Every structure is written in C-alpha cells, then in structure tokens.
Coordinates of C-alpha atoms in Angstrom, one line a residue:
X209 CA 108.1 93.2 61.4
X210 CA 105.2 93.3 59.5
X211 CA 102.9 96.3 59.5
X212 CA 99.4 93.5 60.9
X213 CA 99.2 90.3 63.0
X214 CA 97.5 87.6 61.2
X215 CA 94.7 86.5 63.2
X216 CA 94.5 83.2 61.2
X217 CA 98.4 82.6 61.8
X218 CA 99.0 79.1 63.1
X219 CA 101.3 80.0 65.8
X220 CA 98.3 81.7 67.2
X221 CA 96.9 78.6 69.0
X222 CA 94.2 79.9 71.7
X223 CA 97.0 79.9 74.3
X224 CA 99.3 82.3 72.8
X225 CA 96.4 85.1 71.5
X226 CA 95.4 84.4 75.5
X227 CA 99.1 85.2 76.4
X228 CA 99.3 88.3 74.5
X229 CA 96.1 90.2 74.9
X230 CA 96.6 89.3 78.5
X231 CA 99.6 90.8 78.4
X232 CA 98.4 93.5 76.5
X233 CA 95.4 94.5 78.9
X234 CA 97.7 94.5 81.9
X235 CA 99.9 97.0 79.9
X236 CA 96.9 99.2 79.4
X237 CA 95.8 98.6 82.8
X238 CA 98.5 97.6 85.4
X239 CA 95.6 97.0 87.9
X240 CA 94.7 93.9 86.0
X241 CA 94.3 90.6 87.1
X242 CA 94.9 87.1 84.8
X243 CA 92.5 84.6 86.0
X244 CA 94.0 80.9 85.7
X245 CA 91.4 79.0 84.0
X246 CA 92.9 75.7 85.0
X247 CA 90.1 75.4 87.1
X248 CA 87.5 77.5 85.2
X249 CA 87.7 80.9 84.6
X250 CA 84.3 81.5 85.9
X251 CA 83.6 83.4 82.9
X252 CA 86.9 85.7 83.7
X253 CA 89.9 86.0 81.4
X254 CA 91.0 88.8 82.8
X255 CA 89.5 91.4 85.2
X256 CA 90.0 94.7 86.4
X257 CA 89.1 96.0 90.0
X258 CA 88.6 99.4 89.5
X259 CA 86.9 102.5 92.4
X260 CA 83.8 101.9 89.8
X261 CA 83.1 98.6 89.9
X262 CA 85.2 95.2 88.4
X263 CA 85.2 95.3 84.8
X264 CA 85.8 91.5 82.8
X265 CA 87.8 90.7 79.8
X266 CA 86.6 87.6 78.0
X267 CA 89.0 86.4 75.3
X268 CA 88.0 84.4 72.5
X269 CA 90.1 83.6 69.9
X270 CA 87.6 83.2 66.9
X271 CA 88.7 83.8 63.3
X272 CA 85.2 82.7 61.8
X273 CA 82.1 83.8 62.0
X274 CA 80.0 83.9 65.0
X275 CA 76.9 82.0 63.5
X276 CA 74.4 79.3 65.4
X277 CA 76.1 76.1 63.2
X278 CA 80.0 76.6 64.5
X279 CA 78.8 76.8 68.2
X280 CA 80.6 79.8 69.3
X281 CA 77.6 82.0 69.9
X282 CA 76.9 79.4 72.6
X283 CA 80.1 79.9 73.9
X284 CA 79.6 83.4 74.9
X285 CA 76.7 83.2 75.9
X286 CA 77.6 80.8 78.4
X287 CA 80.8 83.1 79.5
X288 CA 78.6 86.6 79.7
X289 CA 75.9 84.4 82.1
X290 CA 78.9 83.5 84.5
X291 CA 80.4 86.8 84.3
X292 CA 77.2 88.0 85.5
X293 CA 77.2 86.5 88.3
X294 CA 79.8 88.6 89.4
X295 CA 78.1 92.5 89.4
X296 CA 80.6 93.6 87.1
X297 CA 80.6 97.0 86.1
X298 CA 81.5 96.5 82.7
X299 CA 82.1 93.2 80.2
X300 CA 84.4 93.1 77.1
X301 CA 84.4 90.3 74.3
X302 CA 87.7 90.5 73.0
X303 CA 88.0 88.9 69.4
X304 CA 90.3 88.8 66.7
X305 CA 87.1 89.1 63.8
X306 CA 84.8 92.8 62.9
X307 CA 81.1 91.8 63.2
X308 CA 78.6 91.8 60.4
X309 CA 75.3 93.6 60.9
X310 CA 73.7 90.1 61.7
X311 CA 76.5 89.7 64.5
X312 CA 76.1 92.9 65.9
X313 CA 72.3 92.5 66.2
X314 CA 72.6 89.4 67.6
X315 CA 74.8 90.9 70.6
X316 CA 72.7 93.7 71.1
X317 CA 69.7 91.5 71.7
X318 CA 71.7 89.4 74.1
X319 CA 73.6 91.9 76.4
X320 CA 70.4 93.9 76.2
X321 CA 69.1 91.3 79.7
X322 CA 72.2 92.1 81.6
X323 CA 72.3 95.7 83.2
X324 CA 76.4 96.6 82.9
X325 CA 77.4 97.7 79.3
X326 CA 79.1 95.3 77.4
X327 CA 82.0 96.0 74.7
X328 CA 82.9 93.9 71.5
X329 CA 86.2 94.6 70.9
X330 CA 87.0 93.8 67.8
X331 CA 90.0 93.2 65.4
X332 CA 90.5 97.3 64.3
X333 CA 90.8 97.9 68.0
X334 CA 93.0 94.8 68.0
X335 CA 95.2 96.0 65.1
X336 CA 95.0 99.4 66.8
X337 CA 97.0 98.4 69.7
X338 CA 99.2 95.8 68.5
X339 CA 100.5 98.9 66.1
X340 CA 101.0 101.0 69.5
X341 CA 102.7 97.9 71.4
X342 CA 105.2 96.5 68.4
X343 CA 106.4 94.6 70.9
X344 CA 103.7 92.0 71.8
X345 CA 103.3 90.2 68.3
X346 CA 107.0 90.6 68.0
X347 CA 107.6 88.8 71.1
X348 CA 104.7 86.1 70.5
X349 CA 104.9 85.7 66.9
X350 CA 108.7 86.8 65.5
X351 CA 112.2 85.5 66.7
X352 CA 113.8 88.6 68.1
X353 CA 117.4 87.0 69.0
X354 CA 118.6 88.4 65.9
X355 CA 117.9 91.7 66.6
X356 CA 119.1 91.5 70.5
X357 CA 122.7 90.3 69.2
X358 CA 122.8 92.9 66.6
X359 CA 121.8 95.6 69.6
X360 CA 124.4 94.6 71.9
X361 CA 126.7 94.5 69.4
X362 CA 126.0 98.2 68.3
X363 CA 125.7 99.1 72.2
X364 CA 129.7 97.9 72.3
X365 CA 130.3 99.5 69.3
X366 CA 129.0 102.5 71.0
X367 CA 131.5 102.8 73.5
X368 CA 133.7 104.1 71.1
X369 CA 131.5 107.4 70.3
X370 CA 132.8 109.4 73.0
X371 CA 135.6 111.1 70.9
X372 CA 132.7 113.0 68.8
X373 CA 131.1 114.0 71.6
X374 CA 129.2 113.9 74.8
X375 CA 125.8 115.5 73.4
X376 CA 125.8 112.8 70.3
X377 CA 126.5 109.9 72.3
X378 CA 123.5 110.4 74.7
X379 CA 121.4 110.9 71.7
X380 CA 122.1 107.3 70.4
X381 CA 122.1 105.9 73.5
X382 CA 119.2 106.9 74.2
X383 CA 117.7 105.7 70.8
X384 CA 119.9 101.8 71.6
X385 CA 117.6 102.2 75.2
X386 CA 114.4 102.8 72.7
X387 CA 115.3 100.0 70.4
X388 CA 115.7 98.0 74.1
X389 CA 112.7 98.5 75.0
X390 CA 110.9 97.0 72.3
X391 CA 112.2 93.7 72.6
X392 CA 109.7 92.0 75.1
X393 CA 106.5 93.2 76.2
X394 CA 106.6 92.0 80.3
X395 CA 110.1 93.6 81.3
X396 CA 111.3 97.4 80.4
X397 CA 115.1 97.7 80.2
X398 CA 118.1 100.0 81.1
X399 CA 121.5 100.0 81.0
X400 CA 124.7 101.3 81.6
X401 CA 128.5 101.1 80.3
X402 CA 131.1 101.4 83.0
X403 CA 134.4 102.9 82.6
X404 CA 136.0 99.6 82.0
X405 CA 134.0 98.6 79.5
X406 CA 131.4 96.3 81.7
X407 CA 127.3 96.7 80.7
X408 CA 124.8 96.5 83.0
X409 CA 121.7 95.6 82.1
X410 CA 118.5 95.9 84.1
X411 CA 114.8 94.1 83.8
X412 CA 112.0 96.6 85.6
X413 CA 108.2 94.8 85.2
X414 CA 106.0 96.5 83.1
X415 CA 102.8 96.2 85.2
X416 CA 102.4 94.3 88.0
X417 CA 102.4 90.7 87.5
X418 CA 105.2 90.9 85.0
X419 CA 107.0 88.7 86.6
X420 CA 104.3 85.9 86.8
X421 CA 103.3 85.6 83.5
X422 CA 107.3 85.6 82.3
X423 CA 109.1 84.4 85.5
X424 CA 112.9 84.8 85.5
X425 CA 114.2 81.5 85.7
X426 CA 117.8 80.6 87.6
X427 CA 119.2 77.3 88.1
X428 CA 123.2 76.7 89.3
X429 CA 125.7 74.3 90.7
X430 CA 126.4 75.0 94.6
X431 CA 128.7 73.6 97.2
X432 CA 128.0 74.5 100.6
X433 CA 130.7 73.1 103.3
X434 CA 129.1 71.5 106.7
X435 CA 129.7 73.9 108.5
X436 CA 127.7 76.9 110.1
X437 CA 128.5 79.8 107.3
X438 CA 128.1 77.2 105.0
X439 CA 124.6 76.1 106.3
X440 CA 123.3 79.4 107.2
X441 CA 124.0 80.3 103.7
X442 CA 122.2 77.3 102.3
X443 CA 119.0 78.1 104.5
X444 CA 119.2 81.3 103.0
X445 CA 119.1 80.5 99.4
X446 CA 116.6 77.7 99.6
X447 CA 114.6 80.5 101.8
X448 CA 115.0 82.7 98.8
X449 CA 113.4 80.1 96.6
X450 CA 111.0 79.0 98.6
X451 CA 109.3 82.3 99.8
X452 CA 110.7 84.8 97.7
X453 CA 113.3 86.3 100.0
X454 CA 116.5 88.3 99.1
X455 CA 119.8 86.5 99.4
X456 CA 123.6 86.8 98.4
X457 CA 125.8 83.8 97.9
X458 CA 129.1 84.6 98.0
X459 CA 131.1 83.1 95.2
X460 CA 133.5 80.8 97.3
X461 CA 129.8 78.8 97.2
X462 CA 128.9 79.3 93.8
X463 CA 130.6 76.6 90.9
X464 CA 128.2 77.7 88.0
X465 CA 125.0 79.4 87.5
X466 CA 122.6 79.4 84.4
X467 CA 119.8 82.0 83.9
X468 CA 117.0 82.1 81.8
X469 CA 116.2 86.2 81.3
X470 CA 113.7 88.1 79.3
X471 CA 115.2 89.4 75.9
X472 CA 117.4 86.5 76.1
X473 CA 119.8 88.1 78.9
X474 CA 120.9 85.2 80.4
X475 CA 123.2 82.3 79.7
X476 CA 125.4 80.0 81.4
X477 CA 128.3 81.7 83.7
X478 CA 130.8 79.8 85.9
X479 CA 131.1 81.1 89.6
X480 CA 130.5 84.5 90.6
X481 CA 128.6 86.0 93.4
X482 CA 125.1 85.5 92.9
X483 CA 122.9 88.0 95.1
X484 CA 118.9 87.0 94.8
X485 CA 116.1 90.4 95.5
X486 CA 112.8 89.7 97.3
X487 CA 110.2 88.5 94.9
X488 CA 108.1 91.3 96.0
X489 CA 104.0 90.5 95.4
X490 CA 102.6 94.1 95.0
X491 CA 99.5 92.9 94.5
X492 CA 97.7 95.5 97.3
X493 CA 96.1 93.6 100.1
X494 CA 92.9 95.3 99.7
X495 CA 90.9 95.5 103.4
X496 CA 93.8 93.3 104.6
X497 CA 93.8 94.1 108.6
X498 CA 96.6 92.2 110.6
X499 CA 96.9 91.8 114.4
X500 CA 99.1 89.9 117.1
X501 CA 96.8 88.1 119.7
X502 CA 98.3 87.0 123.1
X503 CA 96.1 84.3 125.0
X504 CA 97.0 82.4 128.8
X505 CA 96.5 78.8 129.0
X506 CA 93.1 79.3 129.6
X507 CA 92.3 80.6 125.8
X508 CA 92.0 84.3 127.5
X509 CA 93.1 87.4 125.4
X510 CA 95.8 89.0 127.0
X511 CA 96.9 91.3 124.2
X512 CA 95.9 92.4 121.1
X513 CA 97.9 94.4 118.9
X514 CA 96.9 95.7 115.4
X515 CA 100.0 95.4 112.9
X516 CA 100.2 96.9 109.0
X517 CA 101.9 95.0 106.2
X518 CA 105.0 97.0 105.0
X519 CA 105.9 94.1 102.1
X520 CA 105.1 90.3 100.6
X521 CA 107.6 87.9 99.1
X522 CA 106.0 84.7 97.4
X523 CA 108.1 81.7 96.4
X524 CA 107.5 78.0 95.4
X525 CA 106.1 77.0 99.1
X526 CA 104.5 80.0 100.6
X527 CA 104.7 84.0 101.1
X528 CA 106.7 85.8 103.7
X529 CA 104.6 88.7 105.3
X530 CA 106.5 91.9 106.9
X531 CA 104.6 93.6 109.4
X532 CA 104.9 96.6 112.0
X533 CA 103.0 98.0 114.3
X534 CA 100.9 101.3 114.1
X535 CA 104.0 103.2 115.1
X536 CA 106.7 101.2 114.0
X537 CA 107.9 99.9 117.0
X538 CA 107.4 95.9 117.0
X539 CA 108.4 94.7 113.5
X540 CA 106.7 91.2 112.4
X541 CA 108.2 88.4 110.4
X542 CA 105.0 86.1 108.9
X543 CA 105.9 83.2 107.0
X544 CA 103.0 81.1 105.5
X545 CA 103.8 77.5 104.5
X546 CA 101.1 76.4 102.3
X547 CA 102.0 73.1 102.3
X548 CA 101.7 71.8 106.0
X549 CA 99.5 75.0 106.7
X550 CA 101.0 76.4 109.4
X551 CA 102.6 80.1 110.4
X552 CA 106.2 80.9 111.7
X553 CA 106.0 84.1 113.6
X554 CA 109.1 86.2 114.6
X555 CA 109.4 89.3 116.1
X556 CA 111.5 92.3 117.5
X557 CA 111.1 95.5 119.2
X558 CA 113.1 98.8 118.6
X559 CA 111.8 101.9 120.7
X560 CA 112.0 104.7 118.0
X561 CA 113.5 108.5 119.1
X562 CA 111.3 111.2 120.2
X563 CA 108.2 108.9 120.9
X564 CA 106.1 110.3 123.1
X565 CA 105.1 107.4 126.4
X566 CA 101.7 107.1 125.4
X567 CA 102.5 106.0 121.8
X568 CA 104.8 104.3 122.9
X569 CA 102.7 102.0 125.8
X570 CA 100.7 100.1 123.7
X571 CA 103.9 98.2 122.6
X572 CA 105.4 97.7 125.2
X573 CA 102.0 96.5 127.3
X574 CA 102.1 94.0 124.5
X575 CA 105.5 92.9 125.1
X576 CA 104.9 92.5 128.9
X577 CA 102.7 90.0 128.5
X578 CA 104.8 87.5 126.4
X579 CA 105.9 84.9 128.3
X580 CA 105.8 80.7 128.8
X581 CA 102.4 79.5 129.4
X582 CA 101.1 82.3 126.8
X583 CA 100.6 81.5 123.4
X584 CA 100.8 83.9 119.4
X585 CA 98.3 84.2 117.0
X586 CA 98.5 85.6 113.6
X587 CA 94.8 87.5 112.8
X588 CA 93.3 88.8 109.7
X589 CA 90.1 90.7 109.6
X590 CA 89.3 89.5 113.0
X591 CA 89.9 85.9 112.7
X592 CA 92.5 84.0 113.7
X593 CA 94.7 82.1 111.3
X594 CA 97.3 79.1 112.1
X595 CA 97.1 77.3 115.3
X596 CA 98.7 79.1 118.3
X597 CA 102.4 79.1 118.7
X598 CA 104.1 78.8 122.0
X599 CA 105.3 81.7 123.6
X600 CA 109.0 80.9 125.1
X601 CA 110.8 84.1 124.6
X602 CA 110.0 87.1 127.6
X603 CA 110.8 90.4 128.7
X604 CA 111.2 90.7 132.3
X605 CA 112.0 94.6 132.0
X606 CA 108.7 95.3 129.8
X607 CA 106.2 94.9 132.9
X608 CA 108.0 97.3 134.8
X609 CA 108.7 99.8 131.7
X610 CA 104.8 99.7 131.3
X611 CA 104.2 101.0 134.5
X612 CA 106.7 104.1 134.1
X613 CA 105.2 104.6 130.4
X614 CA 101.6 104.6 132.2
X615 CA 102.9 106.6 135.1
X616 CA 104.4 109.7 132.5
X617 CA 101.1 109.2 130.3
X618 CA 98.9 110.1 133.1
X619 CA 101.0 113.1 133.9
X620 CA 101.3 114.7 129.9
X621 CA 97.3 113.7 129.8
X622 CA 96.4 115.3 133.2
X623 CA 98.9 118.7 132.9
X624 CA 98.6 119.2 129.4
X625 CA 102.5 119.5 129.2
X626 CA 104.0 116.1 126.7
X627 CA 107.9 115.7 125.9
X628 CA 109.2 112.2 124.5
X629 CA 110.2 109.2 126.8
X630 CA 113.8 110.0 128.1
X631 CA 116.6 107.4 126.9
X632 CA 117.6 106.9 130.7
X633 CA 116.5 107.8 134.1
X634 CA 118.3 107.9 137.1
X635 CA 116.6 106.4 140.4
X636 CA 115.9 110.3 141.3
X637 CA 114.3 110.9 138.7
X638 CA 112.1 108.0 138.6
X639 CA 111.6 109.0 142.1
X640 CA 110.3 112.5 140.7
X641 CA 108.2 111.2 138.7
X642 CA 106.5 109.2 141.1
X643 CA 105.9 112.2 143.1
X644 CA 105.0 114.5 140.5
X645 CA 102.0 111.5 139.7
X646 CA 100.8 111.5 143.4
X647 CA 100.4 115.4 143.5
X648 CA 98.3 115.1 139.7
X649 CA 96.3 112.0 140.1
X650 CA 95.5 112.6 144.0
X651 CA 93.0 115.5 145.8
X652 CA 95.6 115.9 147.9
X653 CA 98.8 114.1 149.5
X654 CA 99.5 114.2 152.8
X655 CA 103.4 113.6 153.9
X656 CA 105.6 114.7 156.9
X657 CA 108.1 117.7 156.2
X658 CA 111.1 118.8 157.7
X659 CA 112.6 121.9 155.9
X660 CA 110.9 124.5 153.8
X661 CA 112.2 127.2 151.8
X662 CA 110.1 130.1 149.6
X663 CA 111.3 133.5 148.2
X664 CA 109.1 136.6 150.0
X665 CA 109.3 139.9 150.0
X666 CA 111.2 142.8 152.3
X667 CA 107.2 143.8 152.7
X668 CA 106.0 140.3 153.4
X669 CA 108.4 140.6 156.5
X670 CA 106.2 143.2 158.1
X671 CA 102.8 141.7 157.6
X672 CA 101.3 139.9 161.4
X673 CA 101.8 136.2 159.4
X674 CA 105.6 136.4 159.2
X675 CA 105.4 138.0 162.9
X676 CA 103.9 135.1 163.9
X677 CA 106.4 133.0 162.2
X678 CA 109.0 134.4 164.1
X679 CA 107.7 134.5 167.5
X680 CA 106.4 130.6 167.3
X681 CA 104.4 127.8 165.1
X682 CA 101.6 129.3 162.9
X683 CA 98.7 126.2 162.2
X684 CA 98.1 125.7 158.7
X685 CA 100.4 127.5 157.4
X686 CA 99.5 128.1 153.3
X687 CA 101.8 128.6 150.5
X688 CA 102.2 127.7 146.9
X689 CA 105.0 126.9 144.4
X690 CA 105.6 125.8 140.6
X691 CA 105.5 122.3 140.1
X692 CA 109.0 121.0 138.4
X693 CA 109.8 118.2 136.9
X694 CA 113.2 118.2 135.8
X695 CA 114.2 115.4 133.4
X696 CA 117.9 115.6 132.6
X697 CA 118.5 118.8 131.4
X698 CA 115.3 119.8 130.7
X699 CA 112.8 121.3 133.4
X700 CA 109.2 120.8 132.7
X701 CA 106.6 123.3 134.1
X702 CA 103.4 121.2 134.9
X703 CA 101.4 123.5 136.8
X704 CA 100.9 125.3 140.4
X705 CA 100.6 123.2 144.0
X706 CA 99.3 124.8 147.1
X707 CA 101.3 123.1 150.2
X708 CA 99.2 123.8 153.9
X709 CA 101.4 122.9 156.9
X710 CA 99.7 121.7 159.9
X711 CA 102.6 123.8 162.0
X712 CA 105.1 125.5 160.8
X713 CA 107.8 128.4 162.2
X714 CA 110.5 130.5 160.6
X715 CA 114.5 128.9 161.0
X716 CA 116.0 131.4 158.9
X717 CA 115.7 134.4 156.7
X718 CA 118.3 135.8 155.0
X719 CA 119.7 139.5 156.1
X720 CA 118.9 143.0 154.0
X721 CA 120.1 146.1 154.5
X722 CA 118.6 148.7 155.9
X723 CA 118.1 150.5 152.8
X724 CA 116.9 147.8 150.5
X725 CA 113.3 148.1 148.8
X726 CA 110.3 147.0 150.5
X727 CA 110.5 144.5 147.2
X728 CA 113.6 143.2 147.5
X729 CA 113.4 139.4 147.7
X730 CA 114.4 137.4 150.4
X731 CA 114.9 133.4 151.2
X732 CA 112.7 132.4 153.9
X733 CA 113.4 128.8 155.6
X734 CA 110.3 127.1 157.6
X735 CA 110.8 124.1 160.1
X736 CA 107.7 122.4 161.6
X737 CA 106.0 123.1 164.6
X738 CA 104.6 120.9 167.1
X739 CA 103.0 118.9 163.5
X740 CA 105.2 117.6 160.9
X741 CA 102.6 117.2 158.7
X742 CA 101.9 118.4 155.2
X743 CA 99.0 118.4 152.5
X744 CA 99.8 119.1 149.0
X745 CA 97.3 119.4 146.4
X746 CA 97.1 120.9 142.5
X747 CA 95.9 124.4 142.4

C-alpha cells in the first residue's frame, strides 16, 4: 500500500472521497450521521449530534486552489450560509488541499459573521488519518482480494501449528485477526477454527450505520410447498426482508443461496439452512415517547398506557417497533408500512413474578377495557399516529382481576404492609380480602355475630366485667384483636381492630387449676345477648 493517498487520483471521483471521509468521520465518531444529498444536503455532509450542540462536516473534494475564477469559494460559501441555518455548534470544511495565506485570510474574514467556530481541515489532517485507518484508501482505492485469499489461505495453513505449541499459535492468530481487520473499513472481523477443521467467520459494524453505507447483500433460490409450514415459513422470510426481522429457513426450503459479504466473504453455496438476524436500527430514538390509546365508538379515551421501545428492525418496506410497558408486563409488536401508511399492532400480556398489585393494575386496567366496539391507537409524543384499528380481541377475566388488584392496592397503601400479588387465591381467601378492605377503607362495619373467642387472663377472671359475663349479657361489650390476613402460607399483620358488641355473654372458658398463676392464659368464648350485632373499626 502506498505510504499517501493521491488526492488528484482519478478513482477519486467526488463520490468515492464522500464515501470514505464519511466513513472515516463515523469511525472517529460512531454518533455520526451521513446526510443523503439526493435531495440536498442542506449544507450537511455529515453531522454529529453531540450533549454540546450538532457539529457539521462539509465535504468538498477540491484539488485546486480555492480562488474567485474556479467558483469554489462560492460554493462554500453557499454551504456554510445553509449550515447556519441550523445553530450548529461547530462547522468543518473538509478538503483534500493545505491553504495558502491568501486562502486562510479569505476564510477567516468569512466565518468571522457566523458565531460557532469553524475548522478547515485540511490534507495533513487528511493524510494524518488515512495513515491511522490503512484500511479506508485500501478499501476505496486498492484491490484487496489478493490479500484476503492469501489470509485465508495462511489461516488454514494455521491449523497445522498446534504441534509447536499452544502459546505460539495464539500469538499468530491473533496477528491473522489483526491482518483481518484491516481489510474493510465498515465491518471488524473474528473468527474461529473448529475441531474439524470448519472457520467461522464473523462481520461486527464498526459504528453504527455500518451496515447502511455497505449493506450485506443475499439473494437465493427457494421452494416453499403450499402448505401451512411451507407458507408460514415464506411469510417469515419475506417479513425478514421487508422489515428487518430475524428468520431461519430450514434447508429442506433452501436450493441455493448467493451472498454478497464485506471482505469478499460470500459466494455462491447450494442449499443449506439459512438463518436471517434482525436488522437492528440503533439509531437512539432521542425524546421518542410511545403510548397505547384505547377509545369507545364515541372517540372517548378509555385507556392510555405509556410503552418504551426495547428494539427497531428496518427493511425494504418499513420498520418493526418492539415495545413494553413501564414494567414489562404488556409487550408491543409495531409494524410501520411506509408504503400504504398504515400500523399493524399486536400485543400480549405476561404478569411478571413478585409484582407487587399496584404495579401491576395499570396493566391490567388497560387490558379490561379492550373489547369490540373499542378501537388501538399507536402515539408518539402525544400525537396519535395511523388510523385506529379495531379492537376484536377481549379479556373477560381482566375486569374482574382489576377490581381484586385495586381491592389489595388499597389495603398495602392504607396499612403500610405490601407483599406481591399471589399466583392463585382460593374463594376464602378472596373472601378475606374483601373483609380485610371493609374494616381499612370503612369508619366502622357493622355485622351480626354469633361466636367469639379471645385469650384473657386467670386475673381478668376476677375483675366485675367477666362477673358480669357470666351472670348475663354485658351491652357494648369492647375488645380488640390483630388483624390477619393470611394469604397461603403467609400471614400478614395489617394492624389492630377494636370489635364493640351490642350484647354479649360468656359460653365457655376453659378450666385452670387451682394453683395456676393469676397470668396464666385462658380461652374465653362469648355468644350474643339479646343483640347480635357488632361494630368493627381500625384502631
């Protein structure tokens, strides 16, 4: 390779240097951005978002000079006016040539109006970095198959090393991964040699957008049967294509494949399985807020639930949005078709463990409203986008499921005592819990009673209340116990209630000895008097 890139090379048509400094500021910068100037540029070859500001790239690919006569100080002065328009934080002229004092003058007078710094970058910073990334004029400018088949012919050759030694083979190996490397400037490479000989060989993106500006391209023969594997299959792989989602094709479907790689891994194979990843976009979806709107026929919100995206595919027609919820319980499928504009929405539920109810409520509240007659709308930022889509799938259990999730929410909220939603409930427990919510949310519950048992002392035995008790009904008759919930196994402590009986008379006590302690406990049954009735209240 030689040591420089000719600037004045013909190979270098305006395209390619735009190619490859591109290319080269996303590799200093993976936050990058190529603007397509099919359209205009606005004054934008590339720019950079950055916590600071957005700082612009302008390329120009001038090897003369930069006088009034050739017209090219006209042409930046027209791109630095629309880059202005854009508050940038910082503008760069990027160009193959050094400037002359006159040059330099000439662009300090005319950045001097605009109030962001601008940069010439010049053909020593140029040099500079296409000495520290070998790869880019290489790639642009060089034919590199030669050196990929002598590489993978040394990397078989390798295979052969392990009889001098473990320590010396993963020193060349590692240089072969090196040598790899420097092959193509969008993809970074690794590989490995199985035991029987086999190489795999992997392509990671070098910045993001990688695999934009140097797709990987695969083309094939298939034969799908008419029948449902066969169709489901082909759904798949044309799904693949057209919004970048993963897929495998089993080789019974497969007759050949051909596959246009970086580095030149690729070629023309007959059969095999061929399994597809997601084209992943990672471009981040700055200030990007998603939501699930549920209106009636009426137009009337009936649910609104705020949703996160977890990951983007893009393919030929449109992009494929997965989405959750705030606590990962309702997980979206968005798919965008940019040709008829409109938005596929699917959707599922999956109640995590050890959610507490109230996390959990806002889900399922959601999903109790679904229903025919109600109509799904995807949002972003607050405004709806795609028309509505019918509602025809419902959950009949999640309306009453809401109402138990509200019900153990107001008791965690109102005793200060939370555990997570239970898998399963029996009806006695539900029954529980419907008392225990009476007692908390109420001053006080009134109900009829008909048995009545508390531990007292020997002592309390001797006092004129329990002599009362025993000769006949005692009006308002106070006492107070813990109040249980009990869940399963677990018993939950949610506080003290203080029960008053309107009547109330002693059944049974069970029998001490003589000589037991004036604490010694005892069970003490009540029945009702003449009134049956009982108030209960929280202490």
């Amino acid at each position: 390779m030689k040591n420089r890139v000719d600037w004045t090379d013909e190979r270098l048509g305006s395209n390619v240097y735009e190619d490859m400094v591109s290319v080269l500021i996303s590799r200093l910068h993976p936050q990058a951005q190529r603007i397509d100037g099919a359209g205009g540029d606005d004054g934008r070859d590339v720019q950079l978002p950055l916590p600071t500001g957005l700082e612009i790239f302008q390329l120009k690919r001038f090897t003369g000079r930069l006088d009034e006569r050739s017209g090219r100080r006209r042409q930046v002065e027209k791109s630095l006016k629309k880059a202005a328009k854009h508050d940038p934080a910082a503008w760069y002229l990027v160009v193959p040539i050094n400037h002359t004092d006159g040059e330099l003058k000439w662009f300090s007078d005319l950045t001097a109006e605009y109030p962001f710094p601008c940069v010439w970058r010049g053909k020593d910073w140029l040099d500079d970095q296409m000495a520290s990334h070998p790869e880019l004029p290489r790639y642009y400018l060089e034919d590199s198959n030669s050196e990929i088949v002598r590489m993978m012919r040394e990397i078989n050759q390798e295979q052969a090393a392990l009889a001098r030694g473990v320590p010396d083979l993963v020193k060349r190996v590692r240089t072969l991964k090196d040598r790899l490397n420097t092959l193509d400037p969008h993809y970074g490479f690794s590989f490995s040699i199985q035991p029987g000989g086999a190489i795999n060989v992997t392509a990671h993106p070098r910045y993001p957008g990688a695999e934009k500006d140097r797709p990987i391209m695969i083309g094939g023969a298939f034969r799908f049967p008419d029948t449902e594997h066969g169709k489901r299959v082909a759904n798949a792989l044309q799904d693949s294509f057209n919004y970048g989602t993963p897929t495998v094709v089993p080789s019974e479907f497969v007759k050949s494949l051909s596959i246009d790689a970086p580095a030149n891994f690729g070629g023309v194979f007959e059969g095999g399985e061929l399994k597809v990843g997601g084209a992943i976009d990672n471009t981040p979806l700055a200030d990007a807020r998603f939501a699930l709107r549920i209106k009636d026929a009426q137009g009337t919100v009936k649910a609104h639930l705020p949703l996160t995206a977890t990951e983007r595919t893009s393919g030929q027609r449109g992009i494929e949005l997965k989405l959750v919820d705030l606590v990962g319980t309702i997980s979206v499928t968005a798919r965008f078709d940019m040709q008829t504009h409109r938005v596929k929405i699917n959707y599922a539920f999956h109640q995590p463990e050890n959610i507490l109810p109230g996390t959990l409520l806002q889900a399922v509240r959601f999903m109790a409203e679904m229903g025919e007659g109600r109509s799904v709308t995807m949002v972003l930022n607050g405004t709806e986008i795609g028309p509505p889509i019918d509602m025809s799938a419902s959950y009949p259990d999640a309306g009453e499921l809401a109402k138990l999730l509200r019900v153990l929410d107001d008791i965690q909220r109102i005793s200060g005592v939370y555990f997570v939603v239970p898998r399963s409930l029996s009806d006695g427990e539900i029954e529980s819990i419907t008392e225990v919510h009476r007692y908390l949310t109420s001053q006080s519950v009134v109900s009829q009673w008909n048995r009545l048992s508390f531990t007292a002392t020997k002592a309390w035995l001797g006092t004129p209340e329990a002599q009362q008790l025993k000769e006949g009904s005692v009006s308002d008759f106070t006492t107070g116990q813990d109040l249980l919930l009990r869940l399963g196994e677990d018993i939950f402590n949610l506080g003290r209630i203080q029960m008053t009986c309107a009547s109330a008379k002693i059944a049974f006590v069970t029998e001490l000895p003589d000589s037991a302690d004036s604490k010694a406990e005892v069970e003490v049954t009540l029945v009702p008097g003449d009134d049956s009735s009982i108030s209960v209240s929280v202490v």
